[in-house]
Coordinates of C-alpha atoms in Angstrom, one line a residue:
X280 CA -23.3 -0.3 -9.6
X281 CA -20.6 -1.9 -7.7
X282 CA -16.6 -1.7 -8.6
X283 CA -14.9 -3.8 -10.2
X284 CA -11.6 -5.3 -8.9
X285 CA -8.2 -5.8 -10.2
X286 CA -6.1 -7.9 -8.3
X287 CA -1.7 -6.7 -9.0
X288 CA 1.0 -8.5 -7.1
X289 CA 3.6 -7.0 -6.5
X290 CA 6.1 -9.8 -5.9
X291 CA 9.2 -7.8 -4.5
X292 CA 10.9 -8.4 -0.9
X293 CA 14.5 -6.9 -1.4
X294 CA 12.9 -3.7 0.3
X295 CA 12.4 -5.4 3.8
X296 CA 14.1 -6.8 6.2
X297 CA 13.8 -10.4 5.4
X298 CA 13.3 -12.4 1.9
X299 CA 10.6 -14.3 1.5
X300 CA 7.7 -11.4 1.1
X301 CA 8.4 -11.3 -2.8
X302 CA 5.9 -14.7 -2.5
X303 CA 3.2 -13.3 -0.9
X304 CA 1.5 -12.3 -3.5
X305 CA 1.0 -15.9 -5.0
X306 CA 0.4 -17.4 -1.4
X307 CA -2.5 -15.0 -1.0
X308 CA -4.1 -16.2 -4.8
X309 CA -3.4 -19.7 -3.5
X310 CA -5.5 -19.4 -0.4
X311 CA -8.2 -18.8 -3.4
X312 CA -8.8 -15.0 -2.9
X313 CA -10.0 -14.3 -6.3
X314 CA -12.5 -17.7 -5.7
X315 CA -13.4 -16.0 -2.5
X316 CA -14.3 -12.5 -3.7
X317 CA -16.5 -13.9 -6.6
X318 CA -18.3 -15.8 -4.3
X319 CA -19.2 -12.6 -3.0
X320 CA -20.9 -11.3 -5.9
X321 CA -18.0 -9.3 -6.9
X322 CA -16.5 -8.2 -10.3
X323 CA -12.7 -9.4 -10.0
X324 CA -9.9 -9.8 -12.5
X325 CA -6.6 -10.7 -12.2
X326 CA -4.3 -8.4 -13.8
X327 CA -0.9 -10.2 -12.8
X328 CA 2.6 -9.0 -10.9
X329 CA 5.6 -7.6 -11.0
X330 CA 7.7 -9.7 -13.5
X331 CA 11.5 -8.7 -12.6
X332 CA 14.2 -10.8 -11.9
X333 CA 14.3 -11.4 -8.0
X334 CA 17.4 -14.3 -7.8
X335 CA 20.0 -11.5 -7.0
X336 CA 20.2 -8.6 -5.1
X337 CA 21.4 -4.7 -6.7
X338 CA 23.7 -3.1 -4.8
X339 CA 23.3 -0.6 -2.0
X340 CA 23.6 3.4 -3.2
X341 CA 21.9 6.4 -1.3
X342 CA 22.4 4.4 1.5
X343 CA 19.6 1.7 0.6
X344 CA 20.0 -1.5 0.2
X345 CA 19.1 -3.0 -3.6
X346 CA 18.9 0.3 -4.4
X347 CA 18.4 -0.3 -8.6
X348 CA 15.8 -3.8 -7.9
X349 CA 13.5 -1.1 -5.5
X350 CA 13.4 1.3 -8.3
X351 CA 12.8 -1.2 -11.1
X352 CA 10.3 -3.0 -8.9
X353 CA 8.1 0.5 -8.0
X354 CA 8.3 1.4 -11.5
X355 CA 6.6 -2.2 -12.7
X356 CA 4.2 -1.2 -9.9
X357 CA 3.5 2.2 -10.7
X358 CA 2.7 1.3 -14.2
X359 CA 0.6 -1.4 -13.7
X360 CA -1.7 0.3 -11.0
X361 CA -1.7 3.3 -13.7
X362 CA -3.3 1.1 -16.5
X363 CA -5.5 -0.8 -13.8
X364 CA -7.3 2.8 -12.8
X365 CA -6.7 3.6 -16.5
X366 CA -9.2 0.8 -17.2
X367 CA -11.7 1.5 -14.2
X368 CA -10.3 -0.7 -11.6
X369 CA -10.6 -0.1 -7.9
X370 CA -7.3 -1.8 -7.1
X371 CA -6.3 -4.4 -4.8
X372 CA -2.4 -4.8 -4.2
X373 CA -0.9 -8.1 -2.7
X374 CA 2.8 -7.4 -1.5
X375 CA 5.5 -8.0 -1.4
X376 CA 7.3 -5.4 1.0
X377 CA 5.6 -1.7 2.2
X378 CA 8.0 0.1 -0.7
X379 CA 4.9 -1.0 -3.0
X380 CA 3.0 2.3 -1.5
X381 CA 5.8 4.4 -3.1
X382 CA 5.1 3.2 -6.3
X383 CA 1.4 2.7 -5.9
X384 CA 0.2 6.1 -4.3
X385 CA 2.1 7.9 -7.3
X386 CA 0.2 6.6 -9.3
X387 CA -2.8 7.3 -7.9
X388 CA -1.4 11.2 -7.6
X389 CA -1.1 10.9 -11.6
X390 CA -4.9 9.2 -11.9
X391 CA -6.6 11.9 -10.5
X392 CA -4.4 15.0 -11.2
X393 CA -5.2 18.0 -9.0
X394 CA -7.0 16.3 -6.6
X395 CA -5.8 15.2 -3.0
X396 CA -6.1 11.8 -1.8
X397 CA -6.1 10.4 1.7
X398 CA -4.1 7.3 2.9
X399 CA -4.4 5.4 5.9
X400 CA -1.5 3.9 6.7
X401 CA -2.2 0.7 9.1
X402 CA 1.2 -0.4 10.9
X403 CA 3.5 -0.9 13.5
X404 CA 6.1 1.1 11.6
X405 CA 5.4 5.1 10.5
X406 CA 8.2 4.3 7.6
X407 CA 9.4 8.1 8.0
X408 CA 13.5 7.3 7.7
X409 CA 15.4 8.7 5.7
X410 CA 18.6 7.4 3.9
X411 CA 20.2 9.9 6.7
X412 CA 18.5 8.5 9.5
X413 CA 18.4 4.8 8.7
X414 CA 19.9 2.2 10.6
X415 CA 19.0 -0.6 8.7
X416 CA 19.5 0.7 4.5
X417 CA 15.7 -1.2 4.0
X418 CA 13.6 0.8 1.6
X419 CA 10.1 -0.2 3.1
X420 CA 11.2 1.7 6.3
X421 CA 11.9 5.1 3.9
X422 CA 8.3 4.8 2.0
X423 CA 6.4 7.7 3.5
X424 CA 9.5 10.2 4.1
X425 CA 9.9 9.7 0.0
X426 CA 6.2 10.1 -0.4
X427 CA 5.9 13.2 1.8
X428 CA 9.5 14.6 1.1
X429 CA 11.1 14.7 3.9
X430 CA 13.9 12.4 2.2
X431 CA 15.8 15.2 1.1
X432 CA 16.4 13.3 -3.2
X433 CA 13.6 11.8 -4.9
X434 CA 13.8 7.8 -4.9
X435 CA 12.3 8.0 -8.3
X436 CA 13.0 11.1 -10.1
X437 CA 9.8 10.5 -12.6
X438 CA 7.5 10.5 -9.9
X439 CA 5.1 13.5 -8.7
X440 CA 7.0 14.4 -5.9
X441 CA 6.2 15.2 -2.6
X442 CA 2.8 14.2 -3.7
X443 CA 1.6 13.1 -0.4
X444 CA 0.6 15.9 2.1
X445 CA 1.1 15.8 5.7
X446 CA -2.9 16.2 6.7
X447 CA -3.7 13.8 4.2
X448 CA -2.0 10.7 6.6
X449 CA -3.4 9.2 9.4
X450 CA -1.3 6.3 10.8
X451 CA -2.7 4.3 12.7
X452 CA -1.9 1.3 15.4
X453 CA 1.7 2.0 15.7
X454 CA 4.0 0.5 18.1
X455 CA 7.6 0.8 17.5
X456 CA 8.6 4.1 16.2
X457 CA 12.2 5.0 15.8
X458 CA 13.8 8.2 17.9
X459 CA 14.2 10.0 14.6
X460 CA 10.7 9.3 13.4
X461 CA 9.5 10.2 16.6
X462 CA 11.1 13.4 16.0
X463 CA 9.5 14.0 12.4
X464 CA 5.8 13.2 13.3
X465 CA 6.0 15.7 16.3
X466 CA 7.8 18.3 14.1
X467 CA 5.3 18.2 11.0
X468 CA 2.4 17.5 13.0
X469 CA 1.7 14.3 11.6
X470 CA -1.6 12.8 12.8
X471 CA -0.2 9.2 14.7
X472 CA -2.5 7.1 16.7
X473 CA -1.2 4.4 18.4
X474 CA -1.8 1.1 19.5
X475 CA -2.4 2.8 22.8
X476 CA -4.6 5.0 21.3
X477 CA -7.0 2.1 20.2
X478 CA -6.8 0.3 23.8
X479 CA -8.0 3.5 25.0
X480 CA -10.5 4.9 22.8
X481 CA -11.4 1.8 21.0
X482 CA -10.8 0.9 17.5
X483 CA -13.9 2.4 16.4
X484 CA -13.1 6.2 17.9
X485 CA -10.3 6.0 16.2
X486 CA -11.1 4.6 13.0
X487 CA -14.0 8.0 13.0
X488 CA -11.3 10.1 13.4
X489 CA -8.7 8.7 11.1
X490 CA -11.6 8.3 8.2
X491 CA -12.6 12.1 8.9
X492 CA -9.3 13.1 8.3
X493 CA -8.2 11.4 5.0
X494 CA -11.8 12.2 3.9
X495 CA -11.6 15.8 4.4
X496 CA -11.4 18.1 1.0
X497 CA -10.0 14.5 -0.4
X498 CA -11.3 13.2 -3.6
X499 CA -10.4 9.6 -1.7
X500 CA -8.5 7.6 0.4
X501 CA -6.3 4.3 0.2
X502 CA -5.7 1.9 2.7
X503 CA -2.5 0.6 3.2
X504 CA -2.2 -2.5 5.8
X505 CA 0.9 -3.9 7.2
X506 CA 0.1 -7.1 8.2
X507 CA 2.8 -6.9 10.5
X508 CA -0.2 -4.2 12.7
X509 CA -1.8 -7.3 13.7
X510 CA -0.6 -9.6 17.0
X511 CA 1.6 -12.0 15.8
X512 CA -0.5 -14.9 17.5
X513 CA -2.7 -14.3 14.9
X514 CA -0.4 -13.0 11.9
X515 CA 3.2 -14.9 12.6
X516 CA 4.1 -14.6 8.4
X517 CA 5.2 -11.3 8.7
X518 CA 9.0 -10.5 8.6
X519 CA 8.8 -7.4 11.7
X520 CA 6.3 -9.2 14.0
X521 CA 5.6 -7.6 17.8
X522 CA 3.9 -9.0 20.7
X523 CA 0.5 -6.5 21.6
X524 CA -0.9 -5.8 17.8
X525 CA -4.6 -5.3 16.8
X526 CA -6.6 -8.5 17.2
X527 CA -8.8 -10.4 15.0
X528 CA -12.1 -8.3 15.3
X529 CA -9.9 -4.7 15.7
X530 CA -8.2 -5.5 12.1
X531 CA -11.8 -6.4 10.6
X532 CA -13.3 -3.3 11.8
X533 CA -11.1 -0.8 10.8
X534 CA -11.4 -2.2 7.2
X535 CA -15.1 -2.7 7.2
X536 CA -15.5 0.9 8.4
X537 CA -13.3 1.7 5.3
X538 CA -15.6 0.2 2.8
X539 CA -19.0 1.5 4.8
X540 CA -17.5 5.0 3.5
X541 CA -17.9 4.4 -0.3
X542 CA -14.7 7.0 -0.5
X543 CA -11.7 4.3 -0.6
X544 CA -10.5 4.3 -3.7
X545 CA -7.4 0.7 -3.5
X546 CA -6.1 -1.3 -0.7
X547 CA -3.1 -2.7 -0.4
X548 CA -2.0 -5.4 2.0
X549 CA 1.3 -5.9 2.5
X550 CA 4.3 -7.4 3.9
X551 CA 2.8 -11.1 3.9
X552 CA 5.5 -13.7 4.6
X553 CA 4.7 -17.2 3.3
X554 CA 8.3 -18.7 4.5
X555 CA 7.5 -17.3 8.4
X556 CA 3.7 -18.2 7.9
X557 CA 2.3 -21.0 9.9
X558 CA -0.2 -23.6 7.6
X559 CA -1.0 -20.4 5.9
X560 CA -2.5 -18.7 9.1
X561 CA -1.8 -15.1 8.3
X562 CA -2.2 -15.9 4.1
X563 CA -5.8 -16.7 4.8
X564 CA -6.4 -13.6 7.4
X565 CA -5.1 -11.2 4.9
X566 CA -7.6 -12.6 2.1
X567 CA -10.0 -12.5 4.7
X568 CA -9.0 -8.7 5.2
X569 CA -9.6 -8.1 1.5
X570 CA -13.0 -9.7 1.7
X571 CA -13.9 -7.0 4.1
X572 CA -12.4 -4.7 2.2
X573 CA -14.7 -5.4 -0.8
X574 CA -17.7 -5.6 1.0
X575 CA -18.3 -9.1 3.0
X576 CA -20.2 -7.9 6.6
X577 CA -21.5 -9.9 9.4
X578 CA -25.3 -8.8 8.3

């Protein structure tokens, strides 16, 4: 029997670097996503957002920026992705900003207690500062050193913490790392492949290895996808786009290889920015991400 879908939003930007990302999730439900996946034959419901206050900004503490509206926003999160797996769900999160994994993952850790589960992080950014090593005090660039514990105090004290593993990552397509990151992959021998890495090899190489890895002695894996991974020329409504990102068929793969596993248990696609977007260019790639992510194939 095939899943069945819940659709969150997470409709939160004061983690990145630009506002604006807090709309993505509505953008993406008006390029008629949940029309889209039912055309597919699929089981989809949608189970709302994120319902805080985003006209002002919390002040910075820890050394991160809207320190109190990131922690309200991943607990919203947290519980709503609890009671969506709660309920049988398989997930699907529209961001908002790449803090949502924080919140999201967690809650995953506390769904299937005991067990380890995989993610596959897709992105130009590894999101391994620290409050210590940040330059720029965003949250969504501190996500996986609060999710792995290398942030030395929690973000969320009520969280599992350190719930995520070092062999359970795999990042992959990343292109602009910063010195202190660098640092912290090569130190805890953190499993990186970069977008030279898929010139070289090929998505699919990659994508065998990546999937072996978060599959191993896992009960699962999640995908996380930063639309910001993908060339701008295709994906310009992102708020951290870079010249030389995955193209078009690169992206599509790597999520279709996902699905073909049976073994991914949520996606997430983040970081979607309707005010940079052109005529809803990268709103309607990402739903067509998701599509592939539920199932659609060329055949």
């Amino acid at each position: 029997m095939d899943k069945k879908y819940g659709i969150i939003g997470y409709r939160f930007g004061f983690g990145g670097y630009k506002a604006g990302a807090e709309y993505g999730p509505d953008t993406l439900r008006g390029v008629k996503l949940v029309e889209r996946l039912k055309a597919l034959g699929k089981d989809v419901s949608d189970l709302g957002s994120t319902d805080l206050n985003f006209n002002s900004q919390s002040a910075c503490r820890n050394n991160i920026k809207n320190h109190d509206n990131v922690a309200a926003a991943l607990r919203d999160i947290n519980s709503r992705t609890k009671s969506a797996l709660e309920a049988g769900y398989f997930p699907i999160i529209l961001g908002g900003d790449h803090t949502v994994s924080l919140g999201t993952y967690s809650a995953f850790k506390s769904h299937y207690a005991g067990k380890k589960i995989g993610l596959l992080w897709i992105d130009t950014h590894p999101d391994l500062n620290t409050p210590e090593t940040t330059t720029s005090k965003n949250a969504h660039g501190m996500t996986i050193a609060f999710l792995t514990g290398i942030a030395p105090t929690p973000l969320i004290p009520e969280f599992p913490q350190s719930p995520l593993d070092f062999k359970q990552i795999v990042y992959v397509g990343l292109r602009d790392i910063d010195a202190p990151e660098k640092e912290l992959i090569r130190k805890h021998n953190l499993t990186a492949y970069t977008m030279k890495d898929v010139d070289y090899h090929g998505a699919g190489k990659i994508m065998d290895q990546a999937l072996s890895q978060v599959m191993q002695g896992t009960e699962g894996f999640i995908v996380s996808f930063d639309l910001d991974a993908v060339d701008p020329a295709l994906a310009p409504g992102t708020g951290t786009p870079i010249r030389g990102g995955l193209t078009y068929r690169e992206s599509h793969l790597m999520v279709e290889m996902c699905y073909e596993t049976g073994k991914m248990l949520g996606f997430e696609l983040v970081e979607l920015n309707p005010s940079l977007d052109i005529n809803d260019q990268t709103a309607d790639f990402g739903a067509s991400l998701i599509e592939s992510a539920v199932g659609k194939s060329i055949m």
